[in-house]
mmCIF file of C-alpha atoms in Angstrom:
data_model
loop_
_atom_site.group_PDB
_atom_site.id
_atom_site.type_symbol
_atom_site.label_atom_id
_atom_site.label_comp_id
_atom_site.label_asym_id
_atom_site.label_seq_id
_atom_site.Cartn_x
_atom_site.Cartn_y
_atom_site.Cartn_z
ATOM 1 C CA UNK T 1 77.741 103.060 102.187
ATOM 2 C CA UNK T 2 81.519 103.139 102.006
ATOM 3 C CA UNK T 3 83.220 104.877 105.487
ATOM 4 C CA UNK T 4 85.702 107.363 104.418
ATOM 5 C CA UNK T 5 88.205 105.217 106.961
ATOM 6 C CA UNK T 6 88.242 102.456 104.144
ATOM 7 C CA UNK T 7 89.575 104.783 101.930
ATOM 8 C CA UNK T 8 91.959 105.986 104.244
ATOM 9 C CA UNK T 9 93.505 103.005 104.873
ATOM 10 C CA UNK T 10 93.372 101.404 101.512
ATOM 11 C CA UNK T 11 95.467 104.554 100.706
ATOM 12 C CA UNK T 12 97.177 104.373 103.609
ATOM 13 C CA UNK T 13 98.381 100.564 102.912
ATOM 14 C CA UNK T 14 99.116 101.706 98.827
ATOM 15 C CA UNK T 15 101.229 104.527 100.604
ATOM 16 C CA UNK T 16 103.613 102.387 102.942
ATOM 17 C CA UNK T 17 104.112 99.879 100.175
ATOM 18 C CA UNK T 18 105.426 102.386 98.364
ATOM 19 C CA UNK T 19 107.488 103.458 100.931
ATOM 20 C CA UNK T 20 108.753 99.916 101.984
ATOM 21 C CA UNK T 21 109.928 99.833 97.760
ATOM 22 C CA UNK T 22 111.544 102.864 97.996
ATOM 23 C CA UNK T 23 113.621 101.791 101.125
ATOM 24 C CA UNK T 24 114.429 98.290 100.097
ATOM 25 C CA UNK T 25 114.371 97.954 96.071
ATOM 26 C CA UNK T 26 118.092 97.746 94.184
ATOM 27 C CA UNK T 27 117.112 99.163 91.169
ATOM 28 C CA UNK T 28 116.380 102.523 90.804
ATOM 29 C CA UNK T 29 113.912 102.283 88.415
ATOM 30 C CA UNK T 30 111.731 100.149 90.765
ATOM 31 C CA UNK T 31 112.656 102.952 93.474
ATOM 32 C CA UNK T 32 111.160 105.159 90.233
ATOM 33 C CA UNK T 33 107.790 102.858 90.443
ATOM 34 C CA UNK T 34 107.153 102.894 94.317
ATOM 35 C CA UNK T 35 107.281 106.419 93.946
ATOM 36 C CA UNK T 36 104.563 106.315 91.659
ATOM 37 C CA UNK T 37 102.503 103.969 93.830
ATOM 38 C CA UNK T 38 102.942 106.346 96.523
ATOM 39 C CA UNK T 39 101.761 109.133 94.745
ATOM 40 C CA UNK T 40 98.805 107.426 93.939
ATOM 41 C CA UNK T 41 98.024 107.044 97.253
ATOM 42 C CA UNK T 42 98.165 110.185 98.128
ATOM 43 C CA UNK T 43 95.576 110.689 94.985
ATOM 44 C CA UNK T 44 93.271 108.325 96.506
ATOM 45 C CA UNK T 45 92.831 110.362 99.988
ATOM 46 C CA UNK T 46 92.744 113.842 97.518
ATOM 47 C CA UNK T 47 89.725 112.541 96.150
ATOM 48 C CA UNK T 48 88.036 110.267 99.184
ATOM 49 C CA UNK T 49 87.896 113.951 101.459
ATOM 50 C CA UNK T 50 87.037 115.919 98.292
ATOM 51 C CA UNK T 51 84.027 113.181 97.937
ATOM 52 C CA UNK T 52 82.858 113.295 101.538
ATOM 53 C CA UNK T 53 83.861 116.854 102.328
ATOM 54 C CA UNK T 54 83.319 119.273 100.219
ATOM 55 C CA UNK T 55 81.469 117.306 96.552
ATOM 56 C CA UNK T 56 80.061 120.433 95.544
ATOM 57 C CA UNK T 57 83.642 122.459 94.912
ATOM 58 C CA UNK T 58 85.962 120.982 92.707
ATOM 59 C CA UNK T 59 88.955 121.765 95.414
ATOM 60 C CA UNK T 60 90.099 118.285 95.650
ATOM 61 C CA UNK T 61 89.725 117.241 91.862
ATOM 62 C CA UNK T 62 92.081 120.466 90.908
ATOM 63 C CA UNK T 63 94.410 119.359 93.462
ATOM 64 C CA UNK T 64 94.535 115.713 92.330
ATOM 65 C CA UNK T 65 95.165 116.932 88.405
ATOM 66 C CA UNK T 66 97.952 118.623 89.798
ATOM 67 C CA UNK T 67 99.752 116.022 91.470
ATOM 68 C CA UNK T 68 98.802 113.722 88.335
ATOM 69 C CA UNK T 69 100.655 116.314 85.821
ATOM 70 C CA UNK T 70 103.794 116.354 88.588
ATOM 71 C CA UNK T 71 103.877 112.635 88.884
ATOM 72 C CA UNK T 72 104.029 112.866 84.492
ATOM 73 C CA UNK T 73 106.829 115.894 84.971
ATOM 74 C CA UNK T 74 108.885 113.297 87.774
ATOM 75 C CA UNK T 75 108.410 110.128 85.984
ATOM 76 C CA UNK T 76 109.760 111.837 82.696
ATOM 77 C CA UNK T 77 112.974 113.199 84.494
ATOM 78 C CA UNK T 78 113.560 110.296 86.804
ATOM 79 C CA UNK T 79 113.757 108.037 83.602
ATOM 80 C CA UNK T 80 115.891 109.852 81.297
ATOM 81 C CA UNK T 81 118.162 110.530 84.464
ATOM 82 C CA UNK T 82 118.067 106.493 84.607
ATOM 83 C CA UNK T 83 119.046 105.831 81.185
ATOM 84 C CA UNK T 84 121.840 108.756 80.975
ATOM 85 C CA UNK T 85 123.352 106.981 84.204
ATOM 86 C CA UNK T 86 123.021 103.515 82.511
ATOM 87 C CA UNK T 87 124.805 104.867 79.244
ATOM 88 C CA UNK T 88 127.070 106.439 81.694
ATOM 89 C CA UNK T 89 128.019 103.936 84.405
ATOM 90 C CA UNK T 90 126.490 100.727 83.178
ATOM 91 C CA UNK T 91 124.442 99.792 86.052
ATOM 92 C CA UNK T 92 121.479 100.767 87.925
ATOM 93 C CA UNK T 93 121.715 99.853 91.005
ATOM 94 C CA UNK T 94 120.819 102.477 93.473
ATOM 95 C CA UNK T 95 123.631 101.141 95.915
ATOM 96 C CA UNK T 96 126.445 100.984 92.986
ATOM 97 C CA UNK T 97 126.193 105.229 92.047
ATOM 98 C CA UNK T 98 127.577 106.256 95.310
ATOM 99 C CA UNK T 99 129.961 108.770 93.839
ATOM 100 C CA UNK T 100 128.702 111.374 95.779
ATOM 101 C CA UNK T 101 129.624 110.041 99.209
ATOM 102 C CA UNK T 102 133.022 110.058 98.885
ATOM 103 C CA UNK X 1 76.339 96.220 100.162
ATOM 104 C CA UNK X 2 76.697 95.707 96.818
ATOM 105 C CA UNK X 3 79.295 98.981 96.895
ATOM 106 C CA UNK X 4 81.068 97.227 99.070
ATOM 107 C CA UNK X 5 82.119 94.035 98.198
ATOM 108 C CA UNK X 6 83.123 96.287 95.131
ATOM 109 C CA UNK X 7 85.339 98.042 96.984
ATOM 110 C CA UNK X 8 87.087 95.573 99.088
ATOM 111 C CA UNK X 9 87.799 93.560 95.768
ATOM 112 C CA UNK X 10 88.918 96.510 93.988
ATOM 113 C CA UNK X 11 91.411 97.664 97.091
ATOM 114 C CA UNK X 12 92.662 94.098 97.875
ATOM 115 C CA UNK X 13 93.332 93.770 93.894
ATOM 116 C CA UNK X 14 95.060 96.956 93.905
ATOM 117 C CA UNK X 15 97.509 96.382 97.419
ATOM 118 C CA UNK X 16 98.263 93.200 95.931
ATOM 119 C CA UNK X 17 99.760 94.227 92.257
ATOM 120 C CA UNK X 18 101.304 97.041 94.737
ATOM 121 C CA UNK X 19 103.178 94.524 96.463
ATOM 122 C CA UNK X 20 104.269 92.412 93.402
ATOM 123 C CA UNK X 21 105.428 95.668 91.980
ATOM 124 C CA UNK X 22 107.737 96.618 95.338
ATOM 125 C CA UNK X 23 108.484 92.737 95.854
ATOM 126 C CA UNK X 24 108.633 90.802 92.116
ATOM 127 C CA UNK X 25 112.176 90.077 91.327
ATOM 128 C CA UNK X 26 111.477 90.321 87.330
ATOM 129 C CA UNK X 27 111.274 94.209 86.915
ATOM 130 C CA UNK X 28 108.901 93.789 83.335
ATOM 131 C CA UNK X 29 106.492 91.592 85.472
ATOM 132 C CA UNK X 30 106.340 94.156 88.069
ATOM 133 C CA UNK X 31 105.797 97.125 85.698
ATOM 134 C CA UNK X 32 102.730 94.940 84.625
ATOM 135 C CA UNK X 33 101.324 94.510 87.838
ATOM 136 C CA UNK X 34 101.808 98.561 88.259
ATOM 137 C CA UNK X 35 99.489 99.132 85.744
ATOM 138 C CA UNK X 36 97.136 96.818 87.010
ATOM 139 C CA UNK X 37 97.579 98.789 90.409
ATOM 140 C CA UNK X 38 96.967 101.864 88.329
ATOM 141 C CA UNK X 39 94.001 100.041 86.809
ATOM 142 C CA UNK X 40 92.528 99.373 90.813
ATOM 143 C CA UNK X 41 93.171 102.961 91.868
ATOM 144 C CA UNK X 42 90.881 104.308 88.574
ATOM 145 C CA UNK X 43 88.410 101.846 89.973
ATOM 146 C CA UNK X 44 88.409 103.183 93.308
ATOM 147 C CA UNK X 45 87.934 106.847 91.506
ATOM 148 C CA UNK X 46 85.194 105.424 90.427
ATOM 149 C CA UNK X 47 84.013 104.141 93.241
ATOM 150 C CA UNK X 48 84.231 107.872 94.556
ATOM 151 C CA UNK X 49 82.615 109.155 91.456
ATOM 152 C CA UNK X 50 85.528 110.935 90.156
ATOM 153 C CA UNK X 51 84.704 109.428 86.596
ATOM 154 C CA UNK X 52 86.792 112.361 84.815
ATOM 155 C CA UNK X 53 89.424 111.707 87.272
ATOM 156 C CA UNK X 54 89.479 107.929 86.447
ATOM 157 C CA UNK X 55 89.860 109.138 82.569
ATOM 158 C CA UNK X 56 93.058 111.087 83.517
ATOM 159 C CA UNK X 57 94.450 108.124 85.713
ATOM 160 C CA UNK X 58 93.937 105.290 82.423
ATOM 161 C CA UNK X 59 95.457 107.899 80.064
ATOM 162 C CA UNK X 60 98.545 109.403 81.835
ATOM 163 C CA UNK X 61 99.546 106.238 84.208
ATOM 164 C CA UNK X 62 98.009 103.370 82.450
ATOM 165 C CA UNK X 63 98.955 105.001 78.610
ATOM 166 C CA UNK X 64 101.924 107.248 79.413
ATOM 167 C CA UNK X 65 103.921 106.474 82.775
ATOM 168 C CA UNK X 66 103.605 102.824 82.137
ATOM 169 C CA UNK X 67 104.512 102.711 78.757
ATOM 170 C CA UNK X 68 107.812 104.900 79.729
ATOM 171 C CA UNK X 69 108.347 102.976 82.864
ATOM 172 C CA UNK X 70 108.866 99.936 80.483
ATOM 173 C CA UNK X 71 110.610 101.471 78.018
ATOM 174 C CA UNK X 72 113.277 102.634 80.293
ATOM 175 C CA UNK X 73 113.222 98.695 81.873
ATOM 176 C CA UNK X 74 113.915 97.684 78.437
ATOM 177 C CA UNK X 75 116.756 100.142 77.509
ATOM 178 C CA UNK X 76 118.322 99.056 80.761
ATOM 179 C CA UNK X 77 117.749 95.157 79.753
ATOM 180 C CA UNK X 78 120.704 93.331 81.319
ATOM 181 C CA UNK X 79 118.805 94.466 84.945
ATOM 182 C CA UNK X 80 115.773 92.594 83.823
ATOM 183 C CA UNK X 81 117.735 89.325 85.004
ATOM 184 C CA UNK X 82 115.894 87.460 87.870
ATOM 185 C CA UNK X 83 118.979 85.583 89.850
ATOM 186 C CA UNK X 84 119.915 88.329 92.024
ATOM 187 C CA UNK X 85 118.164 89.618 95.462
ATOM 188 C CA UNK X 86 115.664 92.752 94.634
ATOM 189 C CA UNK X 87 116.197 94.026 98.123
ATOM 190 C CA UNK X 88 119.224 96.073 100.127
ATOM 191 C CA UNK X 89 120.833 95.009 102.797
ATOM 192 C CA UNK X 90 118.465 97.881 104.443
ATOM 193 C CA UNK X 91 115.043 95.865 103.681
ATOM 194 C CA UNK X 92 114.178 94.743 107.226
ATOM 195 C CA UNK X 93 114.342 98.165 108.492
ATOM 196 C CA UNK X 94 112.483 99.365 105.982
ATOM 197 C CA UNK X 95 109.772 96.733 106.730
ATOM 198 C CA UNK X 96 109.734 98.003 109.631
ATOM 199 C CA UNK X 97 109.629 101.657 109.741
ATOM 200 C CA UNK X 98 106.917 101.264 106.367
ATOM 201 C CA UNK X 99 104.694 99.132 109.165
ATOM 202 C CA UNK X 100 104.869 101.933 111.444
ATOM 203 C CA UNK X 101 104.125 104.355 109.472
ATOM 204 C CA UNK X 102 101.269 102.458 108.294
ATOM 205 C CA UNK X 103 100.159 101.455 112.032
ATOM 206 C CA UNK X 104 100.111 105.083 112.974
ATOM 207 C CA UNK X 105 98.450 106.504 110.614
ATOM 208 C CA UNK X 106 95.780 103.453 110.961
ATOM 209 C CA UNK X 107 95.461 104.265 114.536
ATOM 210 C CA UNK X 108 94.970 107.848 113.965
ATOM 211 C CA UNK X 109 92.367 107.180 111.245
ATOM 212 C CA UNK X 110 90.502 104.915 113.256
ATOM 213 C CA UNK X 111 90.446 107.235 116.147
ATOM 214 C CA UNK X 112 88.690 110.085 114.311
ATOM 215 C CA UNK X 113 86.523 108.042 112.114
ATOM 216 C CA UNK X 114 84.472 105.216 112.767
ATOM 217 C CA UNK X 115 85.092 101.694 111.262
ATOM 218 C CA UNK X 116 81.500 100.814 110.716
ATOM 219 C CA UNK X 117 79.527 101.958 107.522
ATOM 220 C CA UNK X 118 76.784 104.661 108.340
ATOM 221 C CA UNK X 119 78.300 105.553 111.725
ATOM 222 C CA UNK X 120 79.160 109.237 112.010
ATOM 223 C CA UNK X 121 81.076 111.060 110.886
ATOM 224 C CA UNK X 122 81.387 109.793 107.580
ATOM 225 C CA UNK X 123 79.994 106.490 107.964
ATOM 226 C CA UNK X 124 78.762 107.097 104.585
ATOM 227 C CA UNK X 125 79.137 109.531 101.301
ATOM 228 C CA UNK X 126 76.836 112.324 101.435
ATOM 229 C CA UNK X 127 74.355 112.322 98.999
ATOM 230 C CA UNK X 128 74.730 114.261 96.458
ATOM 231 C CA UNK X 129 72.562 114.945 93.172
ATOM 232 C CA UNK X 130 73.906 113.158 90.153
ATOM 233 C CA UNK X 131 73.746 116.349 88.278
ATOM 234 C CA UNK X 132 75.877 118.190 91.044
ATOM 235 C CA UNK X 133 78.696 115.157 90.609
ATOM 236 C CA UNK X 134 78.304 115.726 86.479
ATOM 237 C CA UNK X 135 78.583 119.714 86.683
ATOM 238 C CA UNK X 136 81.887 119.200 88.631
ATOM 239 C CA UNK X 137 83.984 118.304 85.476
ATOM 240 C CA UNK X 138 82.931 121.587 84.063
ATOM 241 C CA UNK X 139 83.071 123.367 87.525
ATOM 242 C CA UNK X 140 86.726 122.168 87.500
ATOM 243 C CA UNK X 141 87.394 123.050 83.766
ATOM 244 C CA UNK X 142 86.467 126.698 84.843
ATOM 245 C CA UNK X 143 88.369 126.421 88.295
ATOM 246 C CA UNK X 144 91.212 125.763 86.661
ATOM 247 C CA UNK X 145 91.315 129.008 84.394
ATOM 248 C CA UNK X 146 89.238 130.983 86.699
ATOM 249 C CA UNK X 147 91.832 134.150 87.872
ATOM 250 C CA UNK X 148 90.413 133.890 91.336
ATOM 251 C CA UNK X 149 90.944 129.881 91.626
ATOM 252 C CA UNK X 150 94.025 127.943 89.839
ATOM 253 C CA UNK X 151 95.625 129.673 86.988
ATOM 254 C CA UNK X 152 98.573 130.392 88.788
ATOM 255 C CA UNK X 153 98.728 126.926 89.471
ATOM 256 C CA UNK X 154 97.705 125.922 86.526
ATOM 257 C CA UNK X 155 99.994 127.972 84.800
ATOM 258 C CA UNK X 156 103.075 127.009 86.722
ATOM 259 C CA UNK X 157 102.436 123.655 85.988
ATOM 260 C CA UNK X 158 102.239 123.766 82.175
ATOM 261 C CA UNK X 159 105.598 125.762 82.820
ATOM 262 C CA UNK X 160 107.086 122.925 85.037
ATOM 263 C CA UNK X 161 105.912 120.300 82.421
ATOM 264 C CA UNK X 162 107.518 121.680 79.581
ATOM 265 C CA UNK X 163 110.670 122.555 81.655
ATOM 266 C CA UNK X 164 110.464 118.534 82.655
ATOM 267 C CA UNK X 165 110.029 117.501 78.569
ATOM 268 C CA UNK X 166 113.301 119.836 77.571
ATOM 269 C CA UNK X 167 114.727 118.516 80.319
ATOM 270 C CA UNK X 168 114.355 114.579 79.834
ATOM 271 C CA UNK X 169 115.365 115.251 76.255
ATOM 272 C CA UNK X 170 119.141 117.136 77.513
ATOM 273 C CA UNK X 171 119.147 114.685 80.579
ATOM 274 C CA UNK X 172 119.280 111.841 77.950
ATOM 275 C CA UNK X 173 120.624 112.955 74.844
ATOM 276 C CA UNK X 174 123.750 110.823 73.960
ATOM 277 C CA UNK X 175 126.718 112.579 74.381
ATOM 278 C CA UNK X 176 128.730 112.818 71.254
ATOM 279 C CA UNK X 177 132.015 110.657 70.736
ATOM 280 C CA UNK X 178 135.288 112.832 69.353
#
């Protein structure tokens, strides 16, 4: 006898914790890790509709195995971009590899 | 009742090692408590009896994203040092807008569904026939190849993970010295 609001919000709270890492962590790879905590999130309310909307169809699972190979695909890139910038620049500070702005 | 308390220990556990991961100023101890947040959300998959689901989550976060997450903490070791702030100079605002966000999309939740368990509209999980839950693992092992359901999909994303694998390997190979 779980609401599907619970869910929600759990996911909802997971989400903007996330977010508040992204916005406010140094180092990029715990920007990298926030990400992933988002995207769980968003896993979380995938699955809580699929369970209390539609349990019979596996929309929601398909969708969820999607977003679970992307977050593989992102974290795999994200890191090896990390550790090329590291060799390159010696830091990784997200506020130090601002050669773009200029 | 039972399901409950379940699920308010499993959440609380799981928003907690979120927040030591976004707040803990030694990155190795927050990777830890991200896999322990990984750990809660396969629990609440559970919970929503997504058991295959749950598999997936302990083999490619707990096993695979963790494992690289610390790898690359360790390759970048000299950043594992704990004296210096883990925040920008940006942090408040981003408190700020990340409580917003979260207060809106509360607010909107609560407005369309109800707080209390067993109030409608979904107050409660509709029942469902164990055997219906169990034939949706192979329901989604057909979906996925099925022409009329997700092979495109499917397809595109075996495509986009091996693109990502070459990728990571060019991204990081060393660059040779002259």
């Amino acid at each position: 006898m779980i609401p599907l609001s619970w869910y929600l919000i759990v996911s909802a709270a997971l989400f903007c914790i996330g977010l508040f890492g992204v916005f406010a962590r140094r180092n990029a790879v715990a920007i990298l890790m926030a990400i992933e905590l988002m995207l769980n999130a968003v896993n979380i309310n995938l699955l809580a509709f699929w369970r209390y909307r539609t349990p019979t169809e596996p929309i929601g699972l398909a969708w969820s195995i999607f977003v679970l190979a992307l977050a593989a695909a992102e974290a795999a890139v994200g890191l090896a971009l990390v550790i090329s910038i590291y060799r390159e620049r010696d830091t990784v500070i997200a506020e130090e590899l601002d050669t773009l702005k200029y | 009742m039972i399901q409950q308390i379940i699920f308010i220990v499993i959440s609380f556990l799981t928003l907690l090692m979120g927040w030591i991961v976004v707040t803990n100023r030694n990155l190795f101890h927050a990777a830890l408590a991200l896999m322990g947040s990984f750990l809660g959300v396969a629990g609440l998959y559970v919970l929503l009896d997504a058991g295959f689901l749950a598999a997936a989550q302990l083999l490619v976060y707990i096993g695979a994203i963790s494992i690289l997450i610390i790898f690359a903490i360790m390759m970048t070791r000299r950043l594992m040092q704990t004296s210096e702030t883990p925040f920008n100079n940006q942090w408040v605002l981003g408190g700020i807008t990340s409580l917003v966000v979260f207060a809106v999309i509360a607010y909107v939740v609560l407005q369309v569904f109800p707080w209390q368990p067993g109030a409608q509209p979904f107050g409660a999980a509709p029942e469902v026939p164990g055997a219906v839950l169990e034939a949706s693992v192979t329901q989604l092992g057909a979906a996925l190849v099925s022409v009329d359901q997700y092979v495109l999909p499917f397809e595109v994303a075996s495509v986009l993970l091996l693109a990502a694998l070459i990728g990571a390997i060019v991204v990081a190979w060393p660059e040779k010295k002259e």
